[in-house]
Short mmCIF file of C-alpha atoms in Angstrom, two decimals:
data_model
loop_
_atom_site.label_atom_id
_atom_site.label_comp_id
_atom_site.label_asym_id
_atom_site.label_seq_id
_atom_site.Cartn_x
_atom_site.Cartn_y
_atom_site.Cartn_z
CA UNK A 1226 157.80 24.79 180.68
CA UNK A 1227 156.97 21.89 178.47
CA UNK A 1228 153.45 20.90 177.99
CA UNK A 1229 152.71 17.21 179.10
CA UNK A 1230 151.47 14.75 176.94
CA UNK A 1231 150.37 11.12 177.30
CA UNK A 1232 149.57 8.79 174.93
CA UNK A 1233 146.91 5.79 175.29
CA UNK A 1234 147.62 2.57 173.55
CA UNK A 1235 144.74 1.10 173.18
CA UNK A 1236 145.44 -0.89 169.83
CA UNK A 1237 146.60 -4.84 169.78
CA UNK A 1238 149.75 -5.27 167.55
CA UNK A 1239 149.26 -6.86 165.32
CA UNK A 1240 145.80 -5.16 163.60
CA UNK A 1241 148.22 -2.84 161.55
CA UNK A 1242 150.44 0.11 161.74
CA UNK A 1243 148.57 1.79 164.69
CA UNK A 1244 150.66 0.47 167.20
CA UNK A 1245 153.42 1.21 165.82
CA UNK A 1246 152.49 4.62 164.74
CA UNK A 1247 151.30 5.50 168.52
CA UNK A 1248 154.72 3.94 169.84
CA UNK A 1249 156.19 6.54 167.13
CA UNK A 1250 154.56 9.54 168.33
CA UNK A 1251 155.88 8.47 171.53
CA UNK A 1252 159.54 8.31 170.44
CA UNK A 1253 159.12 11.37 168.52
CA UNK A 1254 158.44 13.07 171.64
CA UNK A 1255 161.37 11.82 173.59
CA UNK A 1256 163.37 12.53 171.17
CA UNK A 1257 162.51 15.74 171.58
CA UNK A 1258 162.68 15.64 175.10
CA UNK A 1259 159.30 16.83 175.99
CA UNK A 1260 157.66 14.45 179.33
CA UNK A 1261 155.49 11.97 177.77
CA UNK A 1262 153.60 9.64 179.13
CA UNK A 1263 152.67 5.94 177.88
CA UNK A 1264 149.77 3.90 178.79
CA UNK A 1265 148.80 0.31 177.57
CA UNK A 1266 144.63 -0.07 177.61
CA UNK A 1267 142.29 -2.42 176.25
CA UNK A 1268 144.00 -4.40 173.62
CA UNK A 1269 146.78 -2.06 173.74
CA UNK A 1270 147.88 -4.54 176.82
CA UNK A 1271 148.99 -7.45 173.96
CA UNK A 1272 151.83 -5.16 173.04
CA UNK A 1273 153.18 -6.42 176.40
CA UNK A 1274 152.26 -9.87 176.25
CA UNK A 1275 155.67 -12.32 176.40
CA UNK A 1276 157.18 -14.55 173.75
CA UNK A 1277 155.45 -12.69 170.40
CA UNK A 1278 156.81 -13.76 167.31
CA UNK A 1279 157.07 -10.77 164.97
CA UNK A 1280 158.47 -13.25 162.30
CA UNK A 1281 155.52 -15.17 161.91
CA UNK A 1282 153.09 -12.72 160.41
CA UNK A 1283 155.98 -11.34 158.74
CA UNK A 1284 156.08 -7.84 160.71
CA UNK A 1285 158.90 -6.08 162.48
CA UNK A 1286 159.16 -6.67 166.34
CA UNK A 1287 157.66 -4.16 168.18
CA UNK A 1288 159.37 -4.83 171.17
CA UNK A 1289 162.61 -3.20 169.98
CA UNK A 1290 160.82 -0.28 169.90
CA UNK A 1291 159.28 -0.80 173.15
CA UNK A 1292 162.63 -1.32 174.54
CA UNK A 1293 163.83 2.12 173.02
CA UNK A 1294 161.56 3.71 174.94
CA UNK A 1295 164.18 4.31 178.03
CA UNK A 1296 166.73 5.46 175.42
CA UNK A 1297 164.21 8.10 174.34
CA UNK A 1298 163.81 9.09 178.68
CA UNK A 1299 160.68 7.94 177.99
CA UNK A 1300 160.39 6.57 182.06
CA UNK A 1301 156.31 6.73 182.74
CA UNK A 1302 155.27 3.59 181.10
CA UNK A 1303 151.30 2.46 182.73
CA UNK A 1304 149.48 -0.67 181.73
CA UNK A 1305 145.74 -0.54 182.85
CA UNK A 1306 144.99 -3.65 185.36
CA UNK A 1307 141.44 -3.62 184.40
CA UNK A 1308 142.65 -4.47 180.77
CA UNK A 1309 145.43 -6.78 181.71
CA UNK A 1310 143.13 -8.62 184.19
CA UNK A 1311 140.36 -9.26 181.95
CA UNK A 1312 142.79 -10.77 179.06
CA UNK A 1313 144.43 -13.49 181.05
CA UNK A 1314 147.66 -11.33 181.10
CA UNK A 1315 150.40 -10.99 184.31
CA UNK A 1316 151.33 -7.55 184.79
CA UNK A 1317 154.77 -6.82 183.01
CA UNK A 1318 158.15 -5.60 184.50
CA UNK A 1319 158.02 -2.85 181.64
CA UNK A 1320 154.73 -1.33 182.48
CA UNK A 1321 153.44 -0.19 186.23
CA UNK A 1322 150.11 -1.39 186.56
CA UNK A 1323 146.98 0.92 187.39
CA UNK A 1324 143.70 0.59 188.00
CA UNK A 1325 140.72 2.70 186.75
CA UNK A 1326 140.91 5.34 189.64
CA UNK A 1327 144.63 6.12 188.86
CA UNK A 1328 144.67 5.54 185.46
CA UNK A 1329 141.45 8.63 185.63
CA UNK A 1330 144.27 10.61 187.96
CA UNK A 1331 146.96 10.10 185.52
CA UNK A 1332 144.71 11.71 182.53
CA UNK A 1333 144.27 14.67 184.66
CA UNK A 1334 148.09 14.94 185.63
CA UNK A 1335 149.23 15.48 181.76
CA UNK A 1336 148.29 18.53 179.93
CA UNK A 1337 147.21 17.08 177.06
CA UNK A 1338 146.42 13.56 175.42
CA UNK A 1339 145.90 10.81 172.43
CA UNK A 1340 144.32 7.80 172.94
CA UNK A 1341 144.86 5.48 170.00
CA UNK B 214 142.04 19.59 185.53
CA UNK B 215 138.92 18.23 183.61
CA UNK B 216 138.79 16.53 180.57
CA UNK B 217 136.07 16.51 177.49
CA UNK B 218 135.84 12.90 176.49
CA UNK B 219 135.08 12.89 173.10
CA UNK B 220 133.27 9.15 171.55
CA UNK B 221 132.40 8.64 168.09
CA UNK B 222 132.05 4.72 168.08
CA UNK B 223 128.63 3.64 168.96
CA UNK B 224 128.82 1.73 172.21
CA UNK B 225 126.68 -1.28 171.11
CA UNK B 226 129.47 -2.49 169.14
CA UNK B 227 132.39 -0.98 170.38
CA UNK B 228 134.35 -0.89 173.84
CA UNK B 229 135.56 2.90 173.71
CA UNK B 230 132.53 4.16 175.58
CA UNK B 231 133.07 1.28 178.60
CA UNK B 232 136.89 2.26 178.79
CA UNK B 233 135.87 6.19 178.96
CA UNK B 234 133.62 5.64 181.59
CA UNK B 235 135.61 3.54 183.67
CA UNK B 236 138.29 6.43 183.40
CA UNK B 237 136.01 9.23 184.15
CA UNK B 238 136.57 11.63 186.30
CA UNK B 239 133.94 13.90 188.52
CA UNK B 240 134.76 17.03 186.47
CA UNK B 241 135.03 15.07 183.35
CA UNK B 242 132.05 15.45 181.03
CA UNK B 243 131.56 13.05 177.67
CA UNK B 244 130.57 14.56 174.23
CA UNK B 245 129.08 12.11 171.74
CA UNK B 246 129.32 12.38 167.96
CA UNK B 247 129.07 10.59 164.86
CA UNK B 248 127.91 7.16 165.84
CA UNK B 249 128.57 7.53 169.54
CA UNK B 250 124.96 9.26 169.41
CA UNK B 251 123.37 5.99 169.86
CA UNK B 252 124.75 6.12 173.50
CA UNK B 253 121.81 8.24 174.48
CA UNK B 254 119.66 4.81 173.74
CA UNK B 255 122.03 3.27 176.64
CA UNK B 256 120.66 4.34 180.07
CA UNK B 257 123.77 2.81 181.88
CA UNK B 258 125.73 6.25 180.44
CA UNK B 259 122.74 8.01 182.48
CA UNK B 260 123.31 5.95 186.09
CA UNK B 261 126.69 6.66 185.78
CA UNK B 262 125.94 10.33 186.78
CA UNK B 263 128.54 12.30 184.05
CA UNK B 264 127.96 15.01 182.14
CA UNK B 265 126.63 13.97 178.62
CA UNK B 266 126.89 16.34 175.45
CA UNK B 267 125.66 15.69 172.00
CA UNK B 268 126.98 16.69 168.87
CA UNK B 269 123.64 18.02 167.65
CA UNK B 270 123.95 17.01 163.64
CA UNK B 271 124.41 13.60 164.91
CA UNK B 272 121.06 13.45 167.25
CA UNK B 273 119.64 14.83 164.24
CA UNK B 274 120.71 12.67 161.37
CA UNK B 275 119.78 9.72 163.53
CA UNK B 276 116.60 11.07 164.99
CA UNK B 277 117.54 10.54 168.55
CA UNK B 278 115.80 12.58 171.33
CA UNK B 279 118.27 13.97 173.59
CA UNK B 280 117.01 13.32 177.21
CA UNK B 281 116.82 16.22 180.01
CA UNK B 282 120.38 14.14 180.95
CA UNK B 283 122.35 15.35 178.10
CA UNK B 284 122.53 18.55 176.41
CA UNK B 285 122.73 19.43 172.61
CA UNK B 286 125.69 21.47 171.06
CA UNK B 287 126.63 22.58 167.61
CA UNK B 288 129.98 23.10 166.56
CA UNK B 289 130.75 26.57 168.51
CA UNK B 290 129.32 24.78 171.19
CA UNK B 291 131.61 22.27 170.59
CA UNK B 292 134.69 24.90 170.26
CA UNK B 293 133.64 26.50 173.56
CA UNK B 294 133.39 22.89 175.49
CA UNK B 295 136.97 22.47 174.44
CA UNK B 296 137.44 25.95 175.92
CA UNK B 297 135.69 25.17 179.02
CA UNK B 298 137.61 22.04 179.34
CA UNK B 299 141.31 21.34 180.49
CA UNK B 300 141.99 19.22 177.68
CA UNK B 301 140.02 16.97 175.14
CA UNK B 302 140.44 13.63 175.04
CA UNK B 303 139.11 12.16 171.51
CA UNK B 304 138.67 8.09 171.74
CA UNK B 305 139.82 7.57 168.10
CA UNK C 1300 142.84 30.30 172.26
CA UNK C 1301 145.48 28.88 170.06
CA UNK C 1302 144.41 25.24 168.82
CA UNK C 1303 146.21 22.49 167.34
CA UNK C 1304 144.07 20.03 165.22
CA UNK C 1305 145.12 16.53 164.42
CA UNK C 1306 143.34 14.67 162.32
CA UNK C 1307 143.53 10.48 161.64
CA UNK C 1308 140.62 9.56 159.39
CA UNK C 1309 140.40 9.10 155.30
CA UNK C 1310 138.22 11.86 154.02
CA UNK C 1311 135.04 9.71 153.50
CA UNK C 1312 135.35 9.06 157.28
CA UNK C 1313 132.14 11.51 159.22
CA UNK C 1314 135.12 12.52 161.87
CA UNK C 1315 137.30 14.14 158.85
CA UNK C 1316 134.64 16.64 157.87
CA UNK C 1317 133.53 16.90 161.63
CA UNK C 1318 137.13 17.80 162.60
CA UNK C 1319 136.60 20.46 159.37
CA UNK C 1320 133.76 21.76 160.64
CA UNK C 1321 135.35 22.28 164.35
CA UNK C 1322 138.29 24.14 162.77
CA UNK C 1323 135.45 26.19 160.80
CA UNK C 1324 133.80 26.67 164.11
CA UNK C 1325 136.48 27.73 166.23
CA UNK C 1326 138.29 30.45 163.17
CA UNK C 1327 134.59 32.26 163.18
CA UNK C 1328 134.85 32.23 166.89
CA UNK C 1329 137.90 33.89 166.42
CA UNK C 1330 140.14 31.53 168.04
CA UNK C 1331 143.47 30.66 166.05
CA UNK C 1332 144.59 27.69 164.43
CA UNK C 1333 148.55 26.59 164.93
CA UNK C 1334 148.69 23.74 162.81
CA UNK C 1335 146.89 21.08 161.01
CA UNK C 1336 148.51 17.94 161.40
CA UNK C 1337 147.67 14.80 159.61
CA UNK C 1338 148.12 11.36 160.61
CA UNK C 1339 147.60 7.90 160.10
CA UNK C 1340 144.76 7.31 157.73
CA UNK C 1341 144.27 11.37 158.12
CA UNK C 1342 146.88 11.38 155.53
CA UNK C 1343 144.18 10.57 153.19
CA UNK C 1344 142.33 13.31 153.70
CA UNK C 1345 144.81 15.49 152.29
CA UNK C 1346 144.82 13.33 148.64
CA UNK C 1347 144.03 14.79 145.81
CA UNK C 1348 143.31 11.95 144.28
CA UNK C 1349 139.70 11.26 145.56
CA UNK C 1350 136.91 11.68 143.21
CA UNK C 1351 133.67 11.71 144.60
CA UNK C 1352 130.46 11.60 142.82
CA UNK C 1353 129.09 14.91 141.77
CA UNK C 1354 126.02 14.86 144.52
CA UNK C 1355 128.33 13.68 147.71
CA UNK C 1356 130.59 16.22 149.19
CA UNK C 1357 134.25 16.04 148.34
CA UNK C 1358 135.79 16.93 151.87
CA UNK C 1359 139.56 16.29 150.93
CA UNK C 1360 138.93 19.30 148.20
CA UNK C 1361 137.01 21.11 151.07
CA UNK C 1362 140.49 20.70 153.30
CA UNK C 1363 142.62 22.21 150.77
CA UNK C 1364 139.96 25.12 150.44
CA UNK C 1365 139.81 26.16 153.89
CA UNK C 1366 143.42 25.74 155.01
CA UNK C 1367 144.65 27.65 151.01
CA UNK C 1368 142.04 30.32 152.34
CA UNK C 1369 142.79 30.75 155.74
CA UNK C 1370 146.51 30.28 154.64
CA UNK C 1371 147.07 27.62 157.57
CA UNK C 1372 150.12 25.61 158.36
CA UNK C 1373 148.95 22.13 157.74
CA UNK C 1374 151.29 18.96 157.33
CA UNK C 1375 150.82 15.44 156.43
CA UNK C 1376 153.20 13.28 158.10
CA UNK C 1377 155.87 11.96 155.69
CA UNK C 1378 155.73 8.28 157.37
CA UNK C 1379 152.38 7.61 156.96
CA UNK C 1380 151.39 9.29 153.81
CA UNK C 1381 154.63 7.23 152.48
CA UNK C 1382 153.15 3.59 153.61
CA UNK C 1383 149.87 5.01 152.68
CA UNK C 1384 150.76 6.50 148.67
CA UNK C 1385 150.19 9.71 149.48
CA UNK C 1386 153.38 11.26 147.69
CA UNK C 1387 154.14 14.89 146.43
CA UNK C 1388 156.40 15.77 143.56
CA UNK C 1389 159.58 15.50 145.13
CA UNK C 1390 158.90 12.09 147.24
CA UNK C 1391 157.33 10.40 143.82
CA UNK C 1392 160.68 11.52 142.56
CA UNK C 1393 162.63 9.91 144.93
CA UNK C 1394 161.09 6.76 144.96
CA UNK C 1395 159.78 6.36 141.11
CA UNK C 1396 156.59 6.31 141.38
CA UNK C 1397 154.24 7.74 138.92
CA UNK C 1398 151.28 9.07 140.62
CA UNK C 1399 151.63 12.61 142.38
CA UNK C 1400 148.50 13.15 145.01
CA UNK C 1401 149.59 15.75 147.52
CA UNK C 1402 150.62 19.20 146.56
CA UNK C 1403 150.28 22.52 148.33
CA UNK C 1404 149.15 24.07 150.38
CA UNK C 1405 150.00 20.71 152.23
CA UNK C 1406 153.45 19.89 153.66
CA UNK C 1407 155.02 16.86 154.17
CA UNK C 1408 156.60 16.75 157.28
CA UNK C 1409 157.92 14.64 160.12
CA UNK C 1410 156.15 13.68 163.62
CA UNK C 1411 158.17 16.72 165.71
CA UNK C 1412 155.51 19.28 164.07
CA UNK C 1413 153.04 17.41 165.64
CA UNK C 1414 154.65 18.19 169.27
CA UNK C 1415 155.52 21.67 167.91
CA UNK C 1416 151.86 21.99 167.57
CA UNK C 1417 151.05 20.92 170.73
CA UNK C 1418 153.37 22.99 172.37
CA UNK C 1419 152.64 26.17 171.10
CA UNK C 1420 148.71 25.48 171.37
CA UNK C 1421 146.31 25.79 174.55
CA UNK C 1422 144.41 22.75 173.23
CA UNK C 1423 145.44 19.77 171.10
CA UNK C 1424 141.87 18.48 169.70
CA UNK C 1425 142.35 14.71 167.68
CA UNK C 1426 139.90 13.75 165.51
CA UNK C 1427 139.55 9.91 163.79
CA UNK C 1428 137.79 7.27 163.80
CA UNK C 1429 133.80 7.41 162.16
#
């Protein structure tokens, strides 16, 4: 059986390629369909923030990617509601939110994991 | 499962330490390294009743006691607490 | 214990020789190494462009030491040593550039080995960051 793997998000995304390159490892691993998990944290949580305009800083839109992530089966997508809470932001359709005590559940569900 | 936490960002200036802790489980135990040492300066790491390692170079280097709360490892420590551990989760 | 090691600082960063030290550590324990796998700014680490002064250590020559010695499998991820300039012969080739900074024994590679790694290893261990 496949070995587990979730990644934490914990970068904003627009501070450089580290989104990106954590939503890529993600991908990577759906692609080859091992079960990966995805969870938004700190300023990870901006990723999902509406109405971001990619264009105006000159950067590709992350959100295509973010959408891909169902093409890749990529189905457990988390956003911490600590994180969201304490920036301002609504909890998205795209994520399902969790709080500290399931979010400390969910590390010990995967087998292994990156935070980023 | 358990999980070795692993922080090398000191927590005075950095919010990796406050997110690990807030995800911590009871079989969970933290190692600090590199800058991360300072934590043992931070008694709210103490009240929160984990298990606190120290990377021992780095306790060193930065002449930090290490209180009777935390214990001192060296790198085959280190290699056996990722032994001992389900998995290792590194804050990077 | 089979480990994989992923590494995503520059080689003047404390966590890339602590994550050097740990894979050290755990091949005089006796444990085994699957991969090296290098990442983000980890992709630095593999350069062999870096000079450093004659009294500081020069942990991106100590990398290619250790893994030439031990004769490990370790691989730079093509995407981000490309957006970083981290090119070997055949990638400076294919995209004109002059300067040549990774050679063996790294690999370039793509993010599956990085999974592959973690699959066939009873620990993943990341190191990055200072």
């Amino acid at each position: 059986m496949s070995k587990s793997l979730l990644v934490i998000s914990r970068q904003a995304p627009w501070s450089g390629p580290s989104a990106r390159e954590a939503l890529d490892i993600v991908l990577a691993g759906g692609a080859f369909d091992l079960p990966i998990g995805l969870l938004f944290m700190d300023d990870g949580v901006f990723q999902l923030a509406p109405g971001q305009d990619a264009k105006a800083v000159q950067q590709k839109d992350l959100s295509a990617n973010l959408q891909a992530l169902g093409l890749f089966g990529i189905d457990d997508v988390f956003a911490c509601s600590h994180s969201l809470t304490e920036r301002g932001l609504t909890p998205p359709a795209s994520a399902q939110p969790m709080d500290s005590a399931a979010i400390s559940q969910l590390i010990d569900r995967y087998d292994q994991v990156i935070t980023l | 499962m358990s999980t070795l936490h692993v922080v090398s960002h000191s927590p005075f200036t950095d919010g990796r330490l406050a997110s690990c802790l807030r995800v911590c489980g009871a079989k969970d135990a933290i190692l600090l390294c590199g800058d991360g040492a300072y934590a043992l300066h931070n008694p709210a790491l103490h009240s929160q009743g984990v298990k606190v390692f120290v990377l021992a170079e780095d306790s060193q280097a930065r002449n930090l006691p290490v209180p009777d709360w935390a214990s001192s490892v060296d790198y085959s420590g280190f290699v056996q607490l990722s032994i001992d551990y389900d998995k290792v989760n590194t804050w990077l | 214990m089979k480990f994989a090691i992923a590494l995503f600082s520059a080689a003047h960063a404390p966590s890339s020789r602590r994550a050097l030290l740990f894979a050290q550590a755990a091949l005089a324990g006796g444990h085994e190494i699957v991969r090296l796998f290098f990442y983000q700014d980890g992709v630095y680490s593999a350069a062999n462009s870096i000079v450093a002064p004659q009294d500081e250590q020069d942990i991106a020559r100590q990398w290619r030491e250790f893994v030439s010695q031990h004769q490990l499998d370790g691989v730079v991820c093509i995407a981000a040593a490309l957006r970083r300039g981290v090119l070997n012969a055949e990638e400076a080739t294919r995209y004109q550039r002059s300067a040549v900074n990774l050679e063996a024994p790294w690999a370039l590679s793509g993010l599956g080995q990085l999974h592959d790694a973690a699959q066939a290893a009873d620990r993943l261990i990341c190191f990055g960051g200072p």
